[in-house]
XYZ file of C-alpha atoms in Angstrom:
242
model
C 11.642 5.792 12.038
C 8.689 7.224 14.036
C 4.994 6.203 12.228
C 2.054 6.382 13.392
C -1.264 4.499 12.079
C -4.446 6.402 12.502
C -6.942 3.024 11.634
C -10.814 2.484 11.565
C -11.724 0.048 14.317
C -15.262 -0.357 14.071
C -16.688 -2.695 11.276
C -19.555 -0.969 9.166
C -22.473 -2.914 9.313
C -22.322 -6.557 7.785
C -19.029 -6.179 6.852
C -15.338 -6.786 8.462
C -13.886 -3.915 6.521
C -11.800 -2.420 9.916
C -11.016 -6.151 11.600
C -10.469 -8.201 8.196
C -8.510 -5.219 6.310
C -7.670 -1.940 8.437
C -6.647 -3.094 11.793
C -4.578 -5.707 10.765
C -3.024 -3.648 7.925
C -1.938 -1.073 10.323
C -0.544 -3.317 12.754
C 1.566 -5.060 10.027
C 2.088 -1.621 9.113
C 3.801 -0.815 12.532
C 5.311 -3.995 12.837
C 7.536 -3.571 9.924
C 8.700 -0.563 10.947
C 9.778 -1.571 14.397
C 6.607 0.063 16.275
C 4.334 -1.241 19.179
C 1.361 -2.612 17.251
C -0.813 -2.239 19.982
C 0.884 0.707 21.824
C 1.494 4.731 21.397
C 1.966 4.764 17.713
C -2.226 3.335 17.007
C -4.598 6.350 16.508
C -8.016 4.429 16.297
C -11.265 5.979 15.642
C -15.138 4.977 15.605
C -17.086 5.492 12.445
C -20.270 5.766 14.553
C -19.353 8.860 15.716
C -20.395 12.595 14.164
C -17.746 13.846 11.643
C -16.884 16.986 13.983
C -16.412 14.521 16.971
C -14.076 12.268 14.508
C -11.889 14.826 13.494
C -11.972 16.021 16.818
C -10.764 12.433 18.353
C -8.386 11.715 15.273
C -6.409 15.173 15.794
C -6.435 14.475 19.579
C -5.251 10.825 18.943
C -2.190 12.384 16.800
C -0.902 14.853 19.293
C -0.844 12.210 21.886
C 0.915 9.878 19.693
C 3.366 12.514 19.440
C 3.755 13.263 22.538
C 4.210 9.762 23.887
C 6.537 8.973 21.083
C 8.522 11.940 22.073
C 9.591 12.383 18.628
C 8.546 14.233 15.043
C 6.160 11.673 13.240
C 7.737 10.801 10.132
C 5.120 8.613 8.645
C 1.497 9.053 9.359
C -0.292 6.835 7.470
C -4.315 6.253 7.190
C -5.960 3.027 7.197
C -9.730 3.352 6.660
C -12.360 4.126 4.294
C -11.827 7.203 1.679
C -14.061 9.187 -0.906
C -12.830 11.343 -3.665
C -13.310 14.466 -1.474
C -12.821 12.842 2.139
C -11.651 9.920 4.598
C -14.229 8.116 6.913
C -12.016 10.271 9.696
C -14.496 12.944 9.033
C -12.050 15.090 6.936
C -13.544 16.807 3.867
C -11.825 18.938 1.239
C -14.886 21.249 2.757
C -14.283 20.362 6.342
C -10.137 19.721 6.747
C -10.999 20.770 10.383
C -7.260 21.306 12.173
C -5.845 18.353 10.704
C -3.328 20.801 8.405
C -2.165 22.333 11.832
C -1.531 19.018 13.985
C 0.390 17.781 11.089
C 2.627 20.974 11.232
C 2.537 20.578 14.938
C 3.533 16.702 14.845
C 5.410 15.901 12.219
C 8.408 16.018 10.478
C 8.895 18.321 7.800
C 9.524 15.787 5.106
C 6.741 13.282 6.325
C 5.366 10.520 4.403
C 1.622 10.725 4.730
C 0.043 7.163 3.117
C -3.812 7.856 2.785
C -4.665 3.635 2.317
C -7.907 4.376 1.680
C -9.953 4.344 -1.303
C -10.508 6.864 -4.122
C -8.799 9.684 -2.374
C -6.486 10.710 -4.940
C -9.815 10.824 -7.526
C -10.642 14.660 -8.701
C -13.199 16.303 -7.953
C -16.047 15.238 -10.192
C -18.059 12.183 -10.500
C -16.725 10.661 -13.619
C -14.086 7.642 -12.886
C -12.367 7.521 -16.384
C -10.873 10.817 -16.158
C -9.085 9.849 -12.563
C -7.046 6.994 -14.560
C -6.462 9.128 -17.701
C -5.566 12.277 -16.493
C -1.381 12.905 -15.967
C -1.190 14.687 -13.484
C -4.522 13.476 -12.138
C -6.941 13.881 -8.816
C -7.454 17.607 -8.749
C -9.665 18.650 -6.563
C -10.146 15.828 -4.374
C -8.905 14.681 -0.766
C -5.324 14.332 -1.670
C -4.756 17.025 -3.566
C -6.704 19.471 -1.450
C -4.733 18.828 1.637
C -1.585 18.859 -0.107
C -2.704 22.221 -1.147
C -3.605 23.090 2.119
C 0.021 22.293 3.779
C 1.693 23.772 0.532
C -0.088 27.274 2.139
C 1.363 26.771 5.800
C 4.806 29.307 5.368
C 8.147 27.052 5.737
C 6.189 24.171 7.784
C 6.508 21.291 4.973
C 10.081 20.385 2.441
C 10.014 16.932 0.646
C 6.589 16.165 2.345
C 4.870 13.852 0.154
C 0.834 12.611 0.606
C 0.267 9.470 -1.536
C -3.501 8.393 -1.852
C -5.374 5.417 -4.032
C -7.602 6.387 -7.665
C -9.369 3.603 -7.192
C -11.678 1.506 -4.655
C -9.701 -1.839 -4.098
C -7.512 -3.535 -0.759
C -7.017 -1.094 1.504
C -2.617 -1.768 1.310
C -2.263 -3.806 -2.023
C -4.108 -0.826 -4.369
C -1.520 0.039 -7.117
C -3.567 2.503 -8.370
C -1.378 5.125 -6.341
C -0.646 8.557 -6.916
C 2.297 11.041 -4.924
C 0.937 14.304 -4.343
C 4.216 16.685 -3.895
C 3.999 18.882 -1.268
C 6.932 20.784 -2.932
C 6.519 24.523 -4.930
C 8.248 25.179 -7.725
C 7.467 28.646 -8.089
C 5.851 31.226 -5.160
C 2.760 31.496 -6.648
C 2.022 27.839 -6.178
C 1.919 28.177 -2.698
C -1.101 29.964 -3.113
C -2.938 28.045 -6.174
C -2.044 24.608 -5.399
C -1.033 22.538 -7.691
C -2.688 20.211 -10.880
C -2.758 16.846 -8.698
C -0.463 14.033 -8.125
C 1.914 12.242 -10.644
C 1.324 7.828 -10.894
C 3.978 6.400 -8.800
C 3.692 3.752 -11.307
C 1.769 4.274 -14.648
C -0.900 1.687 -15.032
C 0.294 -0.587 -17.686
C 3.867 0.422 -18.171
C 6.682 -1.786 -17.717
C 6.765 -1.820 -14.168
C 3.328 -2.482 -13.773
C 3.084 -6.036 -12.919
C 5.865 -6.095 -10.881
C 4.712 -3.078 -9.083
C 1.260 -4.955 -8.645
C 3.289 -8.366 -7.216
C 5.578 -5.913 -4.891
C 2.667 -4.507 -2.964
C 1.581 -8.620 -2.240
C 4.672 -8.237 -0.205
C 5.787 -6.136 3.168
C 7.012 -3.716 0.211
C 3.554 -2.261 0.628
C 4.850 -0.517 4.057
C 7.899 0.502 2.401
C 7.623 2.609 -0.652
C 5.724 5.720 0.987
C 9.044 6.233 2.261
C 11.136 6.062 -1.195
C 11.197 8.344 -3.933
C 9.505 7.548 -7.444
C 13.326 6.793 -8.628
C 13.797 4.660 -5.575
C 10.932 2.583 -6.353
C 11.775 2.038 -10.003
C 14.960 1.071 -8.912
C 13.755 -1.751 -6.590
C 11.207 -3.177 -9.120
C 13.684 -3.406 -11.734
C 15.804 -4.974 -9.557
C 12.934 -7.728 -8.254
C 13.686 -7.687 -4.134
C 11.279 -5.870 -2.812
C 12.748 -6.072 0.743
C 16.658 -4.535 1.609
């Protein structure tokens, strides 16, 4: 599988938030799925940088990546700070800058896109209670907007999936995780988006704990790459790991 981890590398001030939880996350990231931790497949990025010269570097980094990998990306996963409507990257549901377009241009058109970052599958308003409540939930925030977004680029996405955290917790072991479908069910949806994303796991349902012990393992790495089914199927089973 080709993946590529675009990861924070600067730590904000008085903090170790990129080399205690993003850096190493994406590196075990790309070590479980049999990429160069250090090599082709890392994106990094500065913080300290304007947002336009972030997105800039980011969508850069990507099409090098996929150019040195000299294959479709089929996992591009985020490790780095999020916000209900954007990612520290510098990508806004106001400013998605060309990131839509070097997705198209780099990956696969079933990828996995893992946003571990914070509150990026939240809606669009302030209120927090609403983002846990709400089934479908997180419309109108990062997730959902870029979904949107590749749901409106003609034939370029099928079985593309972004999934994206509710809540501000670990950047990998969050479990507050919703799948944003980057699938249509009818034309019109192409052009007004749909409602949000659907829980992976409901918060509080059977699965839950298990679900919440699964991502303490490498399982974390694994499931943007299953189906909801899929996942049910290994926590009910209790081996997290083929």
């Amino acid at each position: 599988m080709t993946v590529v981890a675009v990861v924070s590398t600067v730590n904000v001030d008085g903090k170790k938030d990129a080399s205690g939880a993003f850096v190493p996350e994406a590196r075990a990231f790309l070590r479980f799925h049999g990429a160069d931790p250090k090599g082709d497949a890392v994106v990094p990025f500065d913080h300290r940088l304007s947002p336009d010269k972030r997105r800039a570097h980011v969508e850069a980094g990507i099409r090098a990546a996929r150019e040195a990998l000299g294959a479709p990306i089929e996992g591009l996963a985020f490790f780095c700070h999020g916000y209900r409507r954007g990612l520290q990257t510098g990508h806004t549901t106001k400013a998605l800058g060309g990131l839509v377009d070097v997705i198209r241009e780099t990956c696969s058109h079933d990828v996995a896109i893992p946003l571990y970052a914070c509150d990026a599958a939240r809606d669009a308003d302030a209120d927090r209670k609403d983002d846990l409540t709400d089934v479908p939930g997180g419309d109108g925030g990062f997730a959902d907007v870029l979904r949107d977004a590749m749901l409106r680029t003609p034939g370029a996405f099928f079985g593309a999936h972004i999934d994206a955290h509710v809540t501000a917790a670990h950047t990998t072991r969050n479990p507050h995780v919703r799948r944003f479908e980057v699938t249509a069910a009818v034309p019109s949806e192409t052009i007004l988006g749909l409602p949000g994303g659907s829980w992976l796991v409901t918060p509080g349902s059977s699965r839950w704990k298990t679900w919440i012990r699964a991502l303490r393992t490498d399982f974390r790495f694994r499931f943007p790459f299953l189906d909801a089914a899929g996942i049910a199927q290994v926590l009910d089973r209790g081996t997290f790991l083929p």
